[in-house]
Amino acid sequence: MKRDIPENVDLLAAEFVIGTLVGRARRSFERQIARDPFVARRVRAWEDRFVLLALRLAPVAPSPAVWEAIERRTAGGSRSGGWRAIAAAIAAVAVLGFGWVVWQELRPREPQATAVVATEVGAPLWRVALAADGDYLEVEAVGDVSYPSDRARELWALPGEAAPVSLGLMPATGRVRLALDDRQRAALAIAANVAVSDEPPGGSPTGAPTGAVLYVAPLART
């Protein structure tokens, strides 16, 4: 499983919760849950979603025609075949319902917050977006990003008066997804700005900016 593809984790977590993930795949996913807090959070999120979905569903009484059809299919020698047909129909409905819920949950959603990191003259360098579920940041290099090969650019949340919290390294090109832990999510929840600092390869060794803070950008809530 690739941690940099949250949709894969979500799909497996949904299958795990609904019970369609079975056998070796389920046992392997259980081990992932035990050792990876990110995966465990996705499972808990799906459990919450399915509970809420169940609470929103109003009970529906079957019509007399449905009961008559069941009686016809289960009468006499056709009893076993009738039950197999009913079981197949129930399974089909469950699969369709599961597919609809997964589609609803995995469809593209607006980010919680965004920031555009730009130069002093306003030229955009990176676009930062906090995912709707708050579990990751998507960071894309959108401008002319250049810096020495022996240096890195690190992104920080600036949570008010508290110390900056590292969010990960910025890409020189393309797009990356940065998975967030509880501390990072808490910092972003109260941060008004993000910042980018100049750091050694691999990022700050101290947990705080060690080089110059090059850019500061407001975090706009959506």
Coordinates of C-alpha atoms in Angstrom, one line a residue:
M1 CA 0.0 0.0 0.0
K2 CA 1.3 3.4 -0.9
R3 CA 0.9 6.0 1.8
D4 CA 1.3 8.8 -0.7
I5 CA -2.0 7.8 -2.3
P6 CA -4.7 8.5 0.3
E7 CA -7.5 7.3 -2.0
N8 CA -6.0 3.7 -1.9
V9 CA -6.0 3.8 1.9
D10 CA -9.6 5.1 2.0
L11 CA -10.9 2.4 -0.4
L12 CA -9.3 -0.4 1.7
A13 CA -10.5 1.2 4.9
A14 CA -14.1 1.4 3.6
E15 CA -14.0 -2.3 2.4
F16 CA -12.6 -3.3 5.8
V17 CA -15.4 -1.6 7.7
I18 CA -18.2 -2.9 5.5
G19 CA -16.8 -6.4 5.5
T20 CA -16.0 -6.9 1.9
L21 CA -12.2 -7.1 2.5
V22 CA -11.6 -10.7 3.4
G23 CA -9.0 -13.4 3.7
R24 CA -5.3 -12.6 3.4
A25 CA -6.1 -9.0 2.3
R26 CA -8.1 -8.4 5.5
R27 CA -5.4 -9.9 7.7
S28 CA -2.7 -7.8 6.0
F29 CA -4.8 -4.6 6.4
E30 CA -5.3 -5.4 10.1
R31 CA -1.6 -5.4 10.5
Q32 CA -1.5 -2.0 8.7
I33 CA -4.0 -0.7 11.2
A34 CA -2.0 -1.8 14.2
R35 CA 1.2 -0.2 13.1
D36 CA 0.1 2.8 11.1
P37 CA -1.9 5.6 12.9
F38 CA -2.8 7.1 9.5
V39 CA -4.5 3.9 8.4
A40 CA -6.2 3.5 11.8
R41 CA -7.6 7.0 11.5
R42 CA -9.1 6.3 8.1
V43 CA -10.8 3.1 9.5
R44 CA -12.3 5.1 12.3
A45 CA -13.5 7.8 9.9
W46 CA -15.3 5.2 7.8
E47 CA -16.9 3.7 10.9
D48 CA -18.2 7.1 11.8
R49 CA -19.5 7.7 8.2
F50 CA -21.3 4.4 8.0
V51 CA -22.9 4.9 11.5
L52 CA -24.1 8.3 10.4
L53 CA -25.4 6.9 7.1
A54 CA -27.3 4.2 8.9
L55 CA -28.9 6.8 11.2
R56 CA -30.0 8.8 8.2
L57 CA -31.8 5.9 6.6
A58 CA -35.5 5.7 7.3
P59 CA -36.9 2.1 7.7
V60 CA -38.8 1.0 4.6
A61 CA -41.6 -1.6 4.8
P62 CA -41.6 -4.0 1.9
S63 CA -44.8 -4.0 -0.2
P64 CA -47.2 -7.0 -0.2
A65 CA -45.9 -7.9 -3.7
V66 CA -42.4 -8.4 -2.3
W67 CA -43.6 -10.9 0.3
E68 CA -45.7 -12.7 -2.3
A69 CA -42.7 -13.0 -4.5
I70 CA -40.6 -14.5 -1.7
E71 CA -43.4 -17.0 -0.9
R72 CA -43.5 -18.1 -4.5
R73 CA -39.8 -18.5 -4.8
T74 CA -39.4 -20.4 -1.6
A75 CA -42.4 -22.7 -2.1
G76 CA -41.9 -26.5 -2.5
G77 CA -38.9 -27.8 -4.5
S78 CA -37.8 -24.3 -5.5
R79 CA -37.0 -23.3 -1.9
S80 CA -33.2 -23.5 -2.2
G81 CA -33.1 -21.8 -5.6
G82 CA -35.4 -19.1 -4.4
W83 CA -33.2 -18.3 -1.4
R84 CA -30.2 -18.3 -3.6
A85 CA -31.9 -15.7 -5.8
I86 CA -32.8 -13.6 -2.8
A87 CA -29.3 -13.8 -1.4
A88 CA -27.9 -12.8 -4.8
A89 CA -30.3 -9.8 -5.0
I90 CA -29.4 -8.7 -1.4
A91 CA -25.7 -9.0 -2.2
A92 CA -26.2 -6.9 -5.4
V93 CA -28.0 -4.2 -3.5
A94 CA -25.2 -4.2 -0.8
V95 CA -22.5 -3.9 -3.5
L96 CA -24.3 -1.1 -5.3
G97 CA -25.0 0.7 -2.0
F98 CA -21.3 0.4 -1.0
G99 CA -20.2 1.6 -4.4
W100 CA -22.4 4.7 -4.1
V101 CA -21.1 5.5 -0.6
V102 CA -17.5 5.1 -1.6
W103 CA -18.0 7.3 -4.7
Q104 CA -19.6 9.9 -2.5
E105 CA -16.8 9.9 0.0
L106 CA -13.9 9.7 -2.5
R107 CA -15.2 12.2 -5.1
P108 CA -13.0 15.3 -5.3
R109 CA -13.9 17.8 -2.5
E110 CA -12.9 21.3 -1.9
P111 CA -9.8 21.7 0.4
Q112 CA -10.2 23.0 3.9
A113 CA -7.6 25.7 3.3
T114 CA -5.2 26.9 0.7
A115 CA -2.1 29.1 0.5
V116 CA -0.1 30.5 -2.4
V117 CA 3.6 31.0 -1.6
A118 CA 4.9 33.7 -3.8
T119 CA 8.0 36.0 -4.2
E120 CA 8.1 39.5 -2.9
V121 CA 6.9 40.8 -6.3
G122 CA 4.0 38.4 -6.2
A123 CA 5.2 35.6 -8.6
P124 CA 3.6 32.3 -7.4
L125 CA 6.1 29.5 -6.4
W126 CA 4.0 26.9 -4.7
R127 CA 0.3 26.2 -4.1
V128 CA -0.5 24.5 -0.8
A129 CA -3.9 22.9 -0.2
L130 CA -5.2 21.2 3.0
A131 CA -7.4 18.2 2.1
A132 CA -11.0 18.3 3.0
D133 CA -10.5 15.5 5.6
G134 CA -7.5 17.2 7.1
D135 CA -5.2 14.2 6.7
Y136 CA -2.8 15.5 4.2
L137 CA -1.4 18.6 2.4
E138 CA -1.1 18.7 -1.4
V139 CA 1.8 20.9 -2.4
E140 CA 2.5 21.8 -6.0
A141 CA 5.3 23.8 -7.5
V142 CA 3.6 26.3 -9.8
G143 CA 6.4 28.7 -10.6
D144 CA 10.1 29.0 -11.1
V145 CA 11.4 27.2 -8.0
S146 CA 15.2 27.2 -7.9
Y147 CA 17.7 26.8 -5.1
P148 CA 21.1 25.2 -4.6
S149 CA 21.3 21.4 -4.8
D150 CA 22.8 21.2 -1.3
R151 CA 19.8 23.0 0.3
A152 CA 16.1 22.3 0.8
R153 CA 12.9 24.2 1.3
E154 CA 10.8 23.3 4.3
L155 CA 7.1 24.2 4.9
W156 CA 6.0 25.3 8.4
A157 CA 2.7 26.0 10.1
L158 CA 2.7 29.2 12.1
P159 CA 0.2 28.5 14.9
G160 CA -0.2 32.0 16.5
E161 CA 2.2 32.5 19.4
A162 CA 3.3 28.9 19.5
A163 CA 6.5 27.6 17.8
P164 CA 6.4 26.8 14.1
V165 CA 5.5 23.2 13.3
S166 CA 7.2 21.5 10.3
L167 CA 4.9 20.2 7.6
G168 CA 7.5 18.6 5.3
L169 CA 9.7 19.5 2.4
M170 CA 8.6 21.5 -0.6
P171 CA 9.0 20.0 -4.1
A172 CA 11.3 21.6 -6.6
T173 CA 9.0 20.5 -9.4
G174 CA 5.7 18.7 -9.7
R175 CA 3.3 17.9 -6.8
V176 CA 3.6 16.0 -3.5
R177 CA 1.2 14.9 -0.8
L178 CA 2.4 15.3 2.8
A179 CA 0.6 13.1 5.3
L180 CA -0.2 14.9 8.5
D181 CA 0.0 13.7 12.1
D182 CA -2.1 14.9 15.0
R183 CA 0.4 17.6 16.0
Q184 CA 0.6 19.0 12.4
R185 CA -3.2 19.0 12.0
A186 CA -3.6 20.8 15.4
A187 CA -1.1 23.5 14.3
L188 CA -2.8 24.0 11.0
A189 CA -6.2 24.3 12.7
I190 CA -5.1 27.5 14.4
A191 CA -2.5 28.8 11.9
A192 CA -3.1 32.0 10.1
N193 CA 0.0 31.6 7.9
V194 CA 2.5 29.1 6.6
A195 CA 6.2 29.8 6.0
V196 CA 9.0 28.3 3.9
S197 CA 12.6 28.2 5.3
D198 CA 16.0 27.5 3.8
E199 CA 17.2 24.2 5.3
P200 CA 19.9 21.5 4.8
P201 CA 19.0 18.4 2.7
G202 CA 16.4 16.4 4.5
G203 CA 15.1 19.4 6.4
S204 CA 15.7 21.0 9.7
P205 CA 17.6 18.7 12.2
T206 CA 16.3 20.5 15.2
G207 CA 12.5 20.6 14.7
A208 CA 12.6 24.4 14.2
P209 CA 13.7 26.6 11.3
T210 CA 17.5 26.8 11.2
G211 CA 17.9 28.9 8.1
A212 CA 16.4 32.0 6.8
V213 CA 12.6 32.2 6.6
L214 CA 12.2 33.0 2.9
Y215 CA 8.5 33.3 2.4
V216 CA 5.3 33.7 4.5
A217 CA 1.9 33.2 3.0
P218 CA -1.6 33.6 4.5
L219 CA -3.7 30.4 4.9
A220 CA -7.1 31.0 3.4
R221 CA -10.0 28.9 4.8
T222 CA -12.5 27.7 2.2

